[in-house]
Coordinates of C-alpha atoms in Angstrom, one line a residue:
M1382 CA 52.1 -48.7 25.6
N1383 CA 49.9 -47.4 28.7
D1384 CA 47.5 -49.5 30.6
G1385 CA 44.7 -48.2 29.0
D1386 CA 46.2 -48.9 25.3
T1387 CA 47.2 -52.1 26.6
F1388 CA 43.9 -53.3 28.0
A1389 CA 42.1 -51.5 24.6
G1390 CA 44.2 -54.3 22.2
L1391 CA 42.3 -57.3 24.5
L1392 CA 38.9 -56.2 22.7
T1393 CA 41.0 -56.3 19.5
P1394 CA 39.8 -59.9 17.4
E1395 CA 43.5 -60.5 17.8
G1396 CA 43.0 -59.4 21.9
Q1397 CA 40.3 -62.0 21.5
A1398 CA 41.9 -64.5 19.9
L1399 CA 44.8 -64.6 22.3
L1400 CA 42.6 -65.3 25.6
A1401 CA 40.3 -67.8 24.1
E1402 CA 43.8 -69.7 23.5
L1403 CA 44.3 -68.8 26.6
R1404 CA 41.5 -69.5 27.9
D1405 CA 42.6 -73.5 29.6
H1406 CA 46.1 -73.2 29.8
D1407 CA 48.6 -73.6 32.7
P1408 CA 49.7 -71.4 34.7
A1409 CA 52.6 -73.9 35.1
D1410 CA 54.0 -73.3 31.2
E1411 CA 53.3 -68.9 31.2
L1412 CA 57.1 -68.7 30.3
A1413 CA 57.1 -71.6 27.1
A1414 CA 53.4 -69.8 26.0
A1415 CA 54.9 -66.2 25.7
T1416 CA 57.7 -67.4 24.0
R1417 CA 55.5 -69.1 21.2
L1418 CA 53.5 -66.4 21.0
R1419 CA 55.4 -63.2 20.5
R1420 CA 56.7 -65.4 17.8
T1421 CA 53.2 -64.0 15.8
H1422 CA 51.6 -61.2 18.5
P1423 CA 53.2 -57.4 19.9
A1424 CA 54.9 -58.7 23.5
A1425 CA 52.5 -56.2 24.7
L1426 CA 49.1 -57.6 23.9
V1427 CA 50.3 -61.5 24.5
S1428 CA 51.4 -60.3 28.2
A1429 CA 48.5 -58.6 29.1
A1430 CA 46.6 -61.2 27.1
L1431 CA 48.0 -64.2 29.8
G1432 CA 47.6 -61.6 32.8
Q1433 CA 44.1 -61.0 32.4
A1434 CA 44.0 -65.1 31.5
R1435 CA 45.7 -65.7 35.4
L1436 CA 43.0 -62.9 37.3
R1437 CA 40.4 -65.0 35.1
Q1438 CA 40.8 -67.9 36.2
R1439 CA 41.3 -66.9 39.6
A1440 CA 38.4 -64.9 39.5
V1441 CA 36.3 -68.2 39.4
A1442 CA 35.8 -68.4 42.5
K1443 CA 33.8 -65.3 43.2
F1444 CA 32.1 -65.3 39.3
G1445 CA 32.4 -68.1 38.1
A1446 CA 31.8 -69.2 34.4
D1447 CA 30.3 -65.5 34.0
A1448 CA 34.2 -64.6 35.1
W1449 CA 36.3 -66.3 31.3
R1450 CA 33.6 -63.8 29.8
M1451 CA 34.8 -60.9 32.3
Y1452 CA 37.9 -58.3 32.1
F1453 CA 39.4 -57.8 34.8
T1454 CA 41.8 -55.7 37.5
P1455 CA 44.5 -56.7 39.8
N1456 CA 42.2 -55.1 42.4
G1457 CA 39.9 -56.1 40.8
V1458 CA 39.8 -59.5 41.7
E1459 CA 40.6 -59.0 45.1
Q1460 CA 37.7 -55.8 46.1
S1461 CA 34.7 -57.1 43.8
T1462 CA 31.8 -58.5 45.6
R1463 CA 31.0 -62.6 45.3
A1464 CA 29.0 -63.1 42.9
T1465 CA 26.6 -64.7 45.1
V1466 CA 26.6 -62.4 47.6
A1467 CA 25.9 -59.2 44.9
A1468 CA 23.3 -61.1 43.3
H1469 CA 21.7 -61.5 47.2
R1470 CA 22.0 -57.8 47.8
A1471 CA 20.2 -56.5 44.6
T1472 CA 17.7 -58.5 44.9
R1473 CA 16.5 -57.2 48.2
L1474 CA 17.0 -53.5 46.6
A1475 CA 15.3 -54.4 44.2
A1476 CA 12.7 -54.9 46.4
L1477 CA 13.2 -52.5 48.3
G1478 CA 12.0 -50.2 45.1
V1479 CA 14.7 -49.1 44.0
R1480 CA 14.6 -48.9 40.2
S1481 CA 17.6 -46.8 39.5
L1482 CA 21.0 -46.6 41.6
A1483 CA 24.3 -45.2 41.8
D1484 CA 27.2 -47.3 42.1
L1485 CA 30.2 -45.6 43.5
C1486 CA 33.7 -47.1 43.7
C1487 CA 32.6 -49.8 41.2
G1488 CA 35.5 -51.5 40.2
I1489 CA 35.1 -53.2 37.6
G1490 CA 31.5 -53.5 38.1
G1491 CA 30.9 -57.2 40.4
D1492 CA 28.4 -55.4 41.5
A1493 CA 26.8 -53.1 38.5
I1494 CA 26.4 -56.3 36.3
A1495 CA 23.9 -58.1 39.6
L1496 CA 22.3 -54.2 39.7
A1497 CA 21.5 -54.4 36.5
R1498 CA 20.5 -58.7 36.2
A1499 CA 18.3 -57.4 39.3
G1500 CA 16.3 -55.1 36.9
I1501 CA 18.4 -51.8 38.5
R1502 CA 19.8 -49.4 35.8
V1503 CA 22.8 -48.6 37.8
L1504 CA 25.0 -45.2 37.4
A1505 CA 28.9 -47.2 37.6
V1506 CA 31.2 -44.1 38.7
D1507 CA 35.0 -45.1 39.7
R1508 CA 37.9 -43.1 39.4
D1509 CA 40.6 -45.8 38.1
P1510 CA 39.9 -45.6 34.3
L1511 CA 41.8 -48.6 34.5
A1512 CA 39.1 -50.0 36.1
C1513 CA 36.2 -48.2 34.3
A1514 CA 37.0 -50.1 31.0
A1515 CA 37.5 -53.2 32.3
A1516 CA 33.4 -52.4 33.6
R1517 CA 32.5 -51.2 30.8
A1518 CA 33.8 -53.9 28.6
N1519 CA 32.0 -56.6 31.1
A1520 CA 28.2 -54.5 30.9
E1521 CA 29.2 -55.0 26.6
A1522 CA 30.4 -58.6 27.4
L1523 CA 27.8 -59.0 29.7
G1524 CA 25.3 -58.0 27.6
L1525 CA 23.7 -55.0 29.7
A1526 CA 25.6 -52.0 28.5
E1527 CA 21.9 -50.8 27.6
L1528 CA 21.5 -50.8 31.8
I1529 CA 25.0 -49.8 33.4
E1530 CA 26.5 -46.0 32.0
V1531 CA 30.0 -45.8 33.7
R1532 CA 32.0 -42.8 33.9
C1533 CA 35.0 -41.9 34.8
A1534 CA 34.9 -39.3 37.6
D1535 CA 35.6 -39.3 41.8
V1536 CA 32.8 -40.1 43.8
T1537 CA 32.8 -37.6 45.9
E1538 CA 31.8 -35.1 42.9
V1539 CA 28.8 -37.6 41.9
D1540 CA 26.1 -35.9 42.1
T1541 CA 23.4 -38.5 42.6
A1542 CA 19.7 -36.1 42.8
G1543 CA 17.3 -38.4 40.6
Y1544 CA 18.4 -42.5 41.7
D1545 CA 16.4 -44.7 43.8
A1546 CA 19.4 -45.5 45.8
V1547 CA 23.5 -45.6 46.2
F1548 CA 25.8 -47.9 46.8
V1549 CA 29.5 -47.1 47.9
D1550 CA 32.3 -49.6 48.0
P1551 CA 35.1 -48.0 49.7
A1552 CA 38.5 -49.4 48.5
R1553 CA 39.4 -51.7 51.8
R1554 CA 43.4 -52.2 50.9
S1555 CA 45.9 -49.6 50.2
K1556 CA 49.2 -50.3 48.4
A1557 CA 51.3 -47.4 51.1
R1558 CA 49.7 -48.7 53.8
G1559 CA 51.0 -52.5 52.9
G1560 CA 47.5 -54.4 52.9
R1561 CA 44.7 -54.6 54.5
I1562 CA 42.2 -51.4 55.9
F1563 CA 41.2 -51.7 59.4
D1564 CA 39.7 -47.8 60.8
P1565 CA 37.0 -47.3 58.4
E1566 CA 37.6 -43.7 58.5
A1567 CA 41.4 -45.3 56.2
Y1568 CA 38.6 -46.0 53.7
S1569 CA 38.6 -44.8 50.2
P1570 CA 36.3 -42.7 51.1
P1571 CA 36.3 -42.9 54.2
L1572 CA 33.2 -43.8 56.3
S1573 CA 32.5 -40.4 57.6
W1574 CA 31.7 -39.9 53.8
A1575 CA 29.7 -43.0 52.9
V1576 CA 27.7 -42.3 55.6
E1577 CA 26.1 -39.0 54.7
A1578 CA 26.2 -39.8 51.1
A1579 CA 24.1 -42.5 52.3
R1580 CA 21.9 -40.7 54.4
K1581 CA 21.0 -37.8 51.2
A1582 CA 20.2 -41.2 49.6
P1583 CA 15.9 -42.7 50.0
V1584 CA 18.0 -45.9 49.9
A1585 CA 21.2 -46.6 49.9
A1586 CA 23.7 -49.6 51.3
L1587 CA 27.2 -49.6 51.9
K1588 CA 29.7 -52.5 51.9
I1589 CA 32.5 -52.7 54.3
A1590 CA 34.6 -55.5 55.9
P1591 CA 32.9 -57.6 58.3
G1592 CA 35.1 -57.3 62.0
V1593 CA 34.1 -53.4 61.8
P1594 CA 34.3 -52.7 65.5
H1595 CA 30.2 -52.2 66.6
E1596 CA 31.2 -48.8 68.1
A1597 CA 31.9 -47.3 64.5
L1598 CA 28.4 -48.6 62.2
P1599 CA 25.9 -45.7 62.4
E1600 CA 23.0 -45.8 64.7
D1601 CA 19.9 -44.9 62.3
A1602 CA 21.4 -47.7 59.8
E1603 CA 21.1 -51.5 59.8
T1604 CA 23.8 -54.0 59.1
E1605 CA 23.4 -57.3 57.5
W1606 CA 26.8 -59.6 58.2
I1607 CA 27.0 -61.8 55.6
S1608 CA 28.1 -65.3 54.5
D1609 CA 28.5 -67.8 51.9
G1610 CA 29.5 -71.5 52.5
G1611 CA 30.1 -70.4 55.6
D1612 CA 32.7 -68.5 55.0
V1613 CA 31.9 -64.4 55.8
K1614 CA 32.5 -62.5 53.3
E1615 CA 30.9 -58.6 53.8
A1616 CA 29.0 -56.5 55.6
V1617 CA 26.0 -54.0 54.2
V1618 CA 25.2 -51.2 56.0
W1619 CA 21.0 -50.4 55.2
F1620 CA 19.9 -46.5 55.4
G1621 CA 16.2 -46.4 54.5
A1622 CA 13.0 -48.5 53.7
A1623 CA 12.1 -48.8 57.3
G1624 CA 9.1 -50.1 57.4
G1625 CA 7.5 -53.6 57.7
G1626 CA 8.0 -56.8 56.0
A1627 CA 11.5 -59.5 55.6
D1628 CA 13.2 -57.6 53.0
R1629 CA 12.3 -54.3 54.8
V1630 CA 15.8 -52.0 56.3
T1631 CA 15.4 -51.8 61.0
P1632 CA 17.6 -48.9 62.1
G1633 CA 19.2 -49.4 64.4
G1634 CA 19.1 -53.5 63.5
R1635 CA 21.9 -56.6 63.3
R1636 CA 21.2 -59.1 61.3
A1637 CA 23.2 -62.6 60.0
T1638 CA 22.6 -63.9 56.3
L1639 CA 23.2 -66.8 55.2
L1640 CA 24.4 -68.3 51.9
P1641 CA 23.2 -69.6 49.4
A1642 CA 20.3 -70.6 51.3
G1643 CA 19.5 -67.0 51.9
D1644 CA 18.2 -67.7 56.2
S1645 CA 18.4 -64.6 57.0
L1646 CA 18.1 -63.4 61.2
L1647 CA 17.1 -60.0 62.8
G1648 CA 18.8 -59.6 66.1
A1649 CA 16.3 -59.2 69.4
G1650 CA 18.5 -57.6 71.0
L1651 CA 18.5 -59.8 73.4
P1652 CA 21.3 -60.0 76.3
D1653 CA 23.9 -63.4 76.5
P1654 CA 22.3 -66.6 78.4
D1655 CA 24.4 -67.6 81.6
P1656 CA 26.5 -69.9 81.2
G1657 CA 26.1 -73.7 82.0
P1658 CA 27.6 -77.3 82.0
V1659 CA 27.9 -79.2 78.4
G1660 CA 25.2 -80.3 77.7
D1661 CA 24.7 -83.9 74.9
W1662 CA 24.7 -81.1 72.1
L1663 CA 27.6 -78.5 70.6
Y1664 CA 26.6 -75.7 68.6
E1665 CA 28.7 -73.6 66.7
P1666 CA 26.9 -70.8 65.7
D1667 CA 27.5 -69.1 62.0
G1668 CA 29.9 -67.2 60.8
A1669 CA 28.1 -64.9 60.7
V1670 CA 26.3 -65.3 63.6
I1671 CA 29.4 -64.9 65.7
R1672 CA 30.2 -61.2 63.3
A1673 CA 26.7 -59.6 64.2
H1674 CA 26.5 -60.2 68.2
L1675 CA 23.1 -63.2 67.4
V1676 CA 24.7 -66.3 69.5
A1677 CA 22.0 -65.6 71.9
D1678 CA 19.0 -65.1 69.3
V1679 CA 20.5 -68.7 68.5
A1680 CA 21.0 -69.5 71.9
R1681 CA 17.4 -68.9 72.5
Q1682 CA 15.8 -70.7 69.0
L1683 CA 17.6 -73.1 70.9
D1684 CA 16.7 -73.1 74.1
G1685 CA 20.7 -73.5 75.0
R1686 CA 23.6 -71.6 77.0
L1687 CA 27.3 -70.8 76.6
I1688 CA 29.7 -73.2 78.2
D1689 CA 31.6 -70.1 78.8
P1690 CA 30.4 -65.9 79.0
T1691 CA 33.6 -65.5 76.3
I1692 CA 33.5 -68.2 74.6
A1693 CA 31.1 -68.4 71.2
Y1694 CA 29.5 -71.9 71.6
I1695 CA 25.8 -72.7 72.7
T1696 CA 25.2 -75.7 74.4
A1697 CA 21.8 -77.3 75.1
D1698 CA 19.9 -80.6 76.2
R1699 CA 18.1 -81.6 73.1
L1700 CA 18.8 -81.8 69.4
T1701 CA 16.9 -78.4 67.3
A1702 CA 17.2 -77.9 63.5
T1703 CA 18.6 -73.9 63.1
P1704 CA 20.6 -73.0 59.8
Y1705 CA 22.1 -70.6 62.1
A1706 CA 24.8 -73.4 63.6
T1707 CA 26.5 -77.1 63.2
A1708 CA 24.8 -78.9 65.8
Y1709 CA 27.4 -81.4 67.2
A1710 CA 27.8 -84.8 69.1
I1711 CA 28.9 -84.5 72.4
T1712 CA 30.5 -87.6 74.3
D1713 CA 33.6 -87.0 75.7
V1714 CA 34.8 -83.7 77.8
L1715 CA 38.1 -83.6 80.0
P1716 CA 40.4 -81.0 81.5
F1717 CA 43.1 -80.6 78.2
H1718 CA 45.7 -83.1 78.6
V1719 CA 47.6 -84.1 75.3
K1720 CA 48.9 -87.7 76.7
K1721 CA 45.0 -88.1 77.3
L1722 CA 43.9 -87.2 74.5
K1723 CA 46.6 -89.5 72.1
A1724 CA 45.4 -92.5 74.1
L1725 CA 42.1 -92.4 73.5
L1726 CA 42.3 -91.6 70.3
R1727 CA 44.4 -94.7 69.8
E1728 CA 41.7 -97.1 71.4
R1729 CA 38.8 -96.1 69.9
G1730 CA 41.1 -96.1 66.9
V1731 CA 40.6 -93.1 65.5
G1732 CA 42.3 -92.3 62.5
I1733 CA 40.8 -89.0 61.1
A1734 CA 40.2 -86.0 63.2
V1735 CA 39.2 -83.0 63.1
I1736 CA 40.6 -79.7 65.2
K1737 CA 38.6 -77.2 66.2
K1738 CA 40.0 -74.7 68.8
R1739 CA 37.6 -71.3 70.1
G1740 CA 39.8 -69.4 73.3
S1741 CA 42.9 -72.2 73.5
A1742 CA 46.2 -70.6 72.6
V1743 CA 46.6 -74.4 71.3
E1744 CA 47.8 -74.5 67.8
P1745 CA 45.8 -77.5 65.6
E1746 CA 48.4 -78.1 63.5
E1747 CA 50.6 -79.3 66.6
L1748 CA 48.5 -81.1 68.5
R1749 CA 47.9 -83.3 65.4
K1750 CA 51.1 -83.7 65.1
K1751 CA 51.3 -84.8 69.2
L1752 CA 48.4 -87.1 68.5
K1753 CA 49.9 -89.3 65.5
L1754 CA 47.2 -90.5 64.7
G1755 CA 47.2 -93.8 62.9
G1756 CA 45.8 -95.3 60.7
G1757 CA 42.4 -96.5 61.8
R1758 CA 39.1 -95.9 60.1
A1759 CA 37.1 -94.1 63.1
S1760 CA 36.5 -90.4 63.2
C1761 CA 36.3 -87.1 65.9
T1762 CA 35.8 -84.2 66.0
I1763 CA 37.6 -82.4 69.0
F1764 CA 37.2 -79.2 70.3
L1765 CA 39.6 -76.8 71.9
T1766 CA 38.6 -74.9 74.0
R1767 CA 37.6 -72.7 77.6
V1768 CA 34.3 -74.6 80.0
A1769 CA 33.5 -71.9 83.0
G1770 CA 37.2 -71.2 82.5
A1771 CA 39.5 -74.0 82.5
P1772 CA 40.8 -75.6 79.0
T1773 CA 38.4 -77.7 78.0
M1774 CA 38.9 -80.4 75.8
L1775 CA 34.8 -81.2 74.0
L1776 CA 35.1 -85.2 71.5
G1777 CA 32.0 -85.6 69.3
H1778 CA 31.6 -86.4 65.9
P1779 CA 28.8 -84.0 63.9
A1780 CA 25.0 -84.8 64.3
T1781 CA 24.7 -85.3 61.0
D1782 CA 27.2 -88.6 61.3
P1783 CA 24.8 -92.1 62.5
V1784 CA 26.3 -91.6 65.9
T1785 CA 24.5 -89.8 69.8
P1786 CA 25.7 -88.8 72.2
G1787 CA 26.7 -90.5 74.7
R1788 CA 29.1 -89.9 78.0

């Protein structure tokens, strides 16, 4: 039985019953479950159902409750877009007037689902027959089959003329290369092909890794870095639909979008502010802001400055609310010295410490072991960083805590 036949077995009444029975099973009991189920079901079908149950459990983090009705491949779980991010992109495409779209390298259909839910008709294309089978099953399971056509083909041979937009999500993992691919030209298909395909469409979006070098980005496109819950998830290169409005594309623009709230900052091309002394408040920019090189834009909003020309921490003398950075009240600015830090924390009864680093060679967990924090109730945030080039410790508390800065 090949992979396609095994997958098809999951869609039969017998396969559905197995998946329902395994929904809440404990992976630690998998051997016992397999032995029991193989007494009454074909061994290959039991193995497929157990594998799908594992994938669904992993996929809940990305797809929420939908994961229990969906079908996955191992690559599909790893590479598919988180549902919240896919929904944001689909909403923006719909706002740009897109009503039909060719989804190239669709995988198991995560983006196609979000696009269809936004009212967009989707041609979902992938060359992997098993991924296509999962995409079809997902469209059916979620009641979106009328809006999603799945085609198993080489995306480089698909005619996208007649569609309002193109979305390309190149494969960025390789078994031959041993994991993630960082060179955009080693994507499958390469970024250069995806860019040329995008330029032929009225509107286009290309999903790429958030660590892409800025020099590899096309200047006639806008690039948007997206974080969700503070974690940077991806970057999207946008083409077409230039003009006014919050959703329009700004050629050459760099944008940071923070989910779930949806705050979006389009850069103004500002130079980095001059560094200066640490003030009463320290701001840690969201990762999407840092990846988009928009720290200077946030610093201007805060009337702030950098603590060091090479460090993405902003400092200011007053507290200003912003969605683009987390604020901390700074109580101490000290040269790095483990013994002095240990003594100070003991004196203040600190038993809980959050240790952050930027521009420091010190590993937080190694420092934590050396501090040997006691059972005190007080908490503290410790920043290991550089100030004006010197290794420095900044002590403070989140601005949401009922404390005030003071040194």
